[in-house]
Amino acid sequence: MVIGGVAVFAFLYAQAPNKDDLEAKSDAEMSATQIFWETGDVAVTTGEVRRIEVAYEDIPPEVIDGILAAEQHTFFEDPGISITGIGRALLSRGEAGGGSTITQQMARNYYSNLEGYGTIERKIREIFISIKLGQQMEKEEILERYVNTIYFGRQAMGIEMAARQYFDKSVTELDSAEGAYLGIIIQMPSNFENSELGPWTHTYLHEERWPYVQTQLAAMHEENPERGLPKSEADALEIPETTQWGPSEGEEEEAEAEEEEAEEEFDPKPGYVRDAVVTELVERYDLTAENIATQGYKVETSLNPELMDAAYNAFDALPGHPEDTRKGLTAIDPATGEIVAFRGGEDVGVQLNQSLVERTQAGSSYKPYVLATALSQNISLRTLMNGDSPQEFEGLASPVQNADLQDHGAVDLVESTAHSYNTPYVQLAVEVGPAAVDQMAVAAGVDEEQTTTSTQGPLIALGTHQVSAMDQASGYATFAAGGVHRPAHMVTKVTTSDGTELQPNDADLLETGTRAMSDQVAADVTFALTEVVTNGGGTNAALPDGRPVAGKTGTSSGAISAWFVGYVPQLSVAVGLSRADANTGLEFEGISNNEVFGGSTSATVWREFMVQAVDIMELEPQNFPPAANVGTDQNFAPTPSPDPSPSEEPSEEPSEEPSEEPSDVPCDPNNIDQNNPNCEGIEPPPDCTFPWDCDDETGEPTPPDDCASRPITDPCHTDGEEDDGGWRPGQGQGNNGRVTILGTRDD
């Protein structure tokens, strides 16, 4: 066994590349990755990666310390490999983290073919390369190679180019904070490319990585006063500001390209497509940002360029609004989970992706997950809830109000959904359990992280959680797909430069999907959501060809956000509006803040996009499955008080003599009172009360003859908009109701 082990070791050591191979590798040509539209045309490339070599002695010690603090603060004392780290990685088959030293990372950077092996074999090969290089090279030489071959994002290879791209200066001018920041970037460069960080990255940087680096800098100084920083100085370091990502200056070719670009209207879409695709390749294909930038992959996507244009143009339907209005729109094919279009923003270097990354309060667009949870727990659509307002609920500091501040008595879940009453839905969330609601939302397609953005309690029914347009489009796509969820994605095929096709880590989920709810539950949710568009607050989303549409509005208190999320059987689309300042309400010309609702803003954008999408995708009208009527009819409404007991005293006997004076009450021709002398001789009108036939082609009721001139109650159609109070008479809907709690006001 010993002889065999020595032989294997000797063989693997001999197979490991030598120091001399590094030069050839460093001179190897780097190829940009091409990203294609669904049509087969090139959408964008990752761009040419630029690298400028820099000598170790030209790198300030502050920068070296920052990188070591972020990656391996004991680099100069440690061997080339981490035995404990490797053991942990091997035992967990890679799940417990890499345990890679800087030497191992350098080996991986130079020998990218290591990525073609499985976790165990790659680690073994990486170990032997590191052992060999550690014996042949000094620590300073290894570190120099490392900082010159690390990919930092922004098409920057190496520390010098990174300094220029992130801080617009040479590496020789960087200070301790800037060096530490570049060290932090190394682990996930694509997350830090934009000057505005995403929510997760912002939290990761401020609460985890920056404090960690400060601690490591202090530890380095304590162990060796020539390195790191005293604790007081380390604790005082502040996260530096980065420059906007743009092309580097001073190169003639780039200057010419900038002039040509200035002559044309700037198109923000390619930049957002590039960012989104790179993020997906890292997450779904386990590729590194460096390999994506340099290895010449061909990436096919489901993105349609015409639909991408439509996603931007649809917001032209809105009245004038401030420049900082955030406009999210994501469109997903329910059958595949493929994202066919999204609206990123105006400038990828300045603004986060407003559809895939930015998030804002869901408002009442979160209510369908409450409904799906209730249906899954055997609570039927005809279950009665208490629609009165206000109501107090255990654990809530403030009473819950309906948007119209009105009592609605006992209402079923169809009516509560169509008119988006708040009190029944908070009560329903209490009955089914807030945790179960969040579990349903995540199963349907909402990112699990979003369920941590507010307290998990009954008010999640009113949309206190923050979500992205992709979350909602994906969640509602599950309803459209009969309860089967497929992960939202836009990358459909990846091939290497030699033609090898790579497989995503979610291939099985894409093929079979995951059942989030039964098809019957999904059918009942869809039925309730069609009522929103036909009889409730989403009437502005109805399509001109009359095809069935299901959807839900949502508006948070103070119009901090406004939503409409809806679908036809072949396409799910979410539209969300908010402001850059999360505490500032939406504003539109000619509309006061308390009149801004999802049903009057986002629904209009949704309709504008869908009209174009139906034409571009040639979507034929399709019907939704009929309601399945799952569950049992239950009653959570209050029991009515019994009528007062009749008086034991007999009433006074009626006067036997008629009044000498005629009645002063005029006769109502629509309600003939035979006891009213003024109605004598007037024929009673025909019976014009419901029911009558509601199934004619127009969907309008058909009253009997002679009823046209009379006021009728029309149970077949109500065209009111719950958002702005445009109810028909008798529905008791105010138009200025404001919810007094955090969450939703409209619906």
Short mmCIF file of C-alpha atoms in Angstrom, two decimals, residues 110-275:
data_model
loop_
_atom_site.label_atom_id
_atom_site.label_comp_id
_atom_site.label_asym_id
_atom_site.label_seq_id
_atom_site.Cartn_x
_atom_site.Cartn_y
_atom_site.Cartn_z
CA TYR A 110 -3.91 29.40 -15.01
CA TYR A 111 -5.19 25.92 -15.65
CA SER A 112 -8.85 26.50 -16.45
CA ASN A 113 -9.18 22.97 -17.83
CA LEU A 114 -9.45 21.92 -14.19
CA GLU A 115 -13.05 23.12 -14.31
CA GLY A 116 -13.88 20.20 -16.59
CA TYR A 117 -13.35 17.67 -13.81
CA GLY A 118 -15.64 16.71 -10.95
CA THR A 119 -15.12 18.22 -7.51
CA ILE A 120 -12.96 15.40 -6.12
CA GLU A 121 -10.70 14.95 -9.13
CA ARG A 122 -10.35 18.70 -9.63
CA LYS A 123 -9.30 19.15 -6.02
CA ILE A 124 -6.70 16.37 -6.31
CA ARG A 125 -5.19 17.85 -9.47
CA GLU A 126 -5.29 21.31 -7.93
CA ILE A 127 -3.39 20.02 -4.88
CA PHE A 128 -0.55 18.57 -6.90
CA ILE A 129 -0.21 21.66 -9.07
CA SER A 130 -0.09 23.78 -5.91
CA ILE A 131 2.51 21.53 -4.26
CA LYS A 132 4.74 21.68 -7.32
CA LEU A 133 4.38 25.44 -7.80
CA GLY A 134 4.91 26.05 -4.10
CA GLN A 135 8.28 24.29 -4.32
CA GLN A 136 9.36 26.08 -7.49
CA MET A 137 8.24 29.65 -6.71
CA GLU A 138 8.75 32.21 -3.95
CA LYS A 139 5.73 33.54 -2.08
CA GLU A 140 6.08 36.99 -3.64
CA GLU A 141 6.23 35.48 -7.12
CA ILE A 142 3.10 33.41 -6.48
CA LEU A 143 1.28 36.49 -5.21
CA GLU A 144 2.35 38.52 -8.22
CA ARG A 145 1.03 35.84 -10.57
CA TYR A 146 -2.17 35.67 -8.57
CA VAL A 147 -3.05 39.36 -8.60
CA ASN A 148 -2.27 39.57 -12.33
CA THR A 149 -4.59 36.69 -13.26
CA ILE A 150 -7.59 37.28 -11.00
CA TYR A 151 -10.73 38.42 -12.83
CA PHE A 152 -12.36 41.36 -11.07
CA GLY A 153 -15.39 41.91 -13.29
CA ARG A 154 -15.93 44.99 -15.47
CA GLN A 155 -13.82 43.21 -18.12
CA ALA A 156 -10.77 43.72 -15.90
CA MET A 157 -8.17 40.98 -15.58
CA GLY A 158 -5.60 41.68 -12.89
CA ILE A 159 -5.19 44.25 -10.15
CA GLU A 160 -4.01 47.15 -12.34
CA MET A 161 -6.99 47.01 -14.69
CA ALA A 162 -9.32 46.55 -11.72
CA ALA A 163 -7.95 49.70 -10.08
CA ARG A 164 -8.71 51.65 -13.24
CA GLN A 165 -12.18 50.21 -13.74
CA TYR A 166 -13.38 50.57 -10.15
CA PHE A 167 -11.52 53.67 -8.94
CA ASP A 168 -10.24 55.34 -12.12
CA LYS A 169 -6.64 55.30 -10.89
CA SER A 170 -3.55 53.13 -11.06
CA VAL A 171 -2.96 50.41 -8.50
CA THR A 172 -0.01 52.45 -7.21
CA GLU A 173 -2.50 55.12 -6.02
CA LEU A 174 -4.86 52.85 -4.09
CA ASP A 175 -5.26 53.14 -0.33
CA SER A 176 -6.07 50.52 2.30
CA ALA A 177 -9.86 50.73 1.89
CA GLU A 178 -9.68 50.45 -1.89
CA GLY A 179 -7.28 47.52 -1.67
CA ALA A 180 -9.59 45.74 0.77
CA TYR A 181 -12.58 46.37 -1.50
CA LEU A 182 -10.80 44.79 -4.48
CA GLY A 183 -9.90 41.84 -2.28
CA ILE A 184 -13.55 41.33 -1.42
CA ILE A 185 -14.56 41.40 -5.09
CA ILE A 186 -12.42 38.35 -5.93
CA GLN A 187 -14.96 35.78 -4.67
CA MET A 188 -17.91 37.02 -6.76
CA PRO A 189 -16.88 39.77 -9.19
CA SER A 190 -20.12 39.84 -11.18
CA ASN A 191 -22.02 40.92 -8.04
CA PHE A 192 -19.91 44.07 -7.67
CA GLU A 193 -19.73 45.33 -11.25
CA ASN A 194 -22.53 47.90 -10.94
CA SER A 195 -22.05 51.04 -8.88
CA GLU A 196 -25.46 50.31 -7.30
CA LEU A 197 -25.25 46.97 -5.51
CA GLY A 198 -28.14 44.55 -5.34
CA PRO A 199 -29.95 44.02 -2.00
CA TRP A 200 -28.20 40.74 -1.23
CA THR A 201 -24.75 42.01 -2.22
CA HIS A 202 -25.24 45.22 -0.24
CA THR A 203 -26.07 43.23 2.89
CA TYR A 204 -23.26 40.75 2.25
CA LEU A 205 -20.71 43.54 1.87
CA HIS A 206 -21.78 45.71 4.79
CA GLU A 207 -22.71 43.09 7.34
CA GLU A 208 -20.40 40.19 6.54
CA ARG A 209 -17.39 40.78 4.30
CA TRP A 210 -16.32 44.28 5.30
CA PRO A 211 -16.36 43.52 9.06
CA TYR A 212 -14.48 40.28 8.30
CA VAL A 213 -11.74 42.09 6.39
CA GLN A 214 -11.41 44.68 9.16
CA THR A 215 -10.95 41.87 11.68
CA GLN A 216 -8.35 40.12 9.51
CA LEU A 217 -6.35 43.32 8.96
CA ALA A 218 -6.17 43.79 12.72
CA ALA A 219 -5.17 40.12 13.22
CA MET A 220 -2.41 40.44 10.61
CA HIS A 221 -1.00 43.48 12.40
CA GLU A 222 -1.10 41.76 15.76
CA GLU A 223 0.86 38.81 14.37
CA ASN A 224 3.28 40.96 12.36
CA PRO A 225 3.39 44.73 12.96
CA GLU A 226 4.72 45.22 9.42
CA ARG A 227 1.44 43.98 7.96
CA GLY A 228 -2.19 44.88 8.29
CA LEU A 229 -3.49 47.77 10.39
CA PRO A 230 -3.84 48.51 14.09
CA LYS A 231 -7.32 47.61 15.27
CA SER A 232 -8.39 51.24 15.67
CA GLU A 233 -7.38 52.03 12.08
CA ALA A 234 -8.93 48.86 10.71
CA ASP A 235 -12.21 49.58 12.47
CA ALA A 236 -12.18 53.12 11.05
CA LEU A 237 -11.94 51.96 7.42
CA GLU A 238 -14.99 52.94 5.39
CA ILE A 239 -16.27 51.24 2.27
CA PRO A 240 -15.00 53.32 -0.68
CA GLU A 241 -17.20 54.61 -3.49
CA THR A 242 -16.61 53.10 -6.93
CA THR A 243 -16.83 54.83 -10.26
CA GLN A 244 -19.61 54.19 -12.76
CA TRP A 245 -18.77 51.26 -14.97
CA GLY A 246 -17.87 52.49 -18.43
CA PRO A 247 -15.18 52.11 -21.09
CA SER A 248 -11.63 53.05 -20.11
CA GLU A 249 -10.24 56.27 -21.52
CA GLY A 250 -7.10 57.07 -23.45
CA GLU A 251 -7.28 54.41 -26.15
CA GLU A 252 -7.83 55.60 -29.68
CA GLU A 253 -10.05 52.68 -30.69
CA GLU A 254 -12.34 53.20 -27.72
CA ALA A 255 -12.53 56.93 -28.33
CA GLU A 256 -13.66 56.27 -31.88
CA ALA A 257 -16.21 53.75 -30.68
CA GLU A 258 -17.55 56.27 -28.18
CA GLU A 259 -17.97 58.85 -30.93
CA GLU A 260 -19.86 56.38 -33.10
CA GLU A 261 -22.05 55.38 -30.17
CA ALA A 262 -22.82 59.02 -29.38
CA GLU A 263 -24.25 59.41 -32.88
CA GLU A 264 -26.78 56.69 -32.17
CA GLU A 265 -29.43 56.53 -29.48
CA PHE A 266 -28.14 54.66 -26.46
CA ASP A 267 -29.74 51.24 -26.03
CA PRO A 268 -29.58 50.00 -22.42
CA LYS A 269 -30.92 46.50 -23.14
CA PRO A 270 -27.67 44.70 -24.16
CA GLY A 271 -25.93 45.68 -20.93
CA TYR A 272 -28.75 44.30 -18.80
CA VAL A 273 -28.92 41.13 -20.90
CA ARG A 274 -25.19 40.59 -20.44
CA ASP A 275 -25.40 41.04 -16.67
#
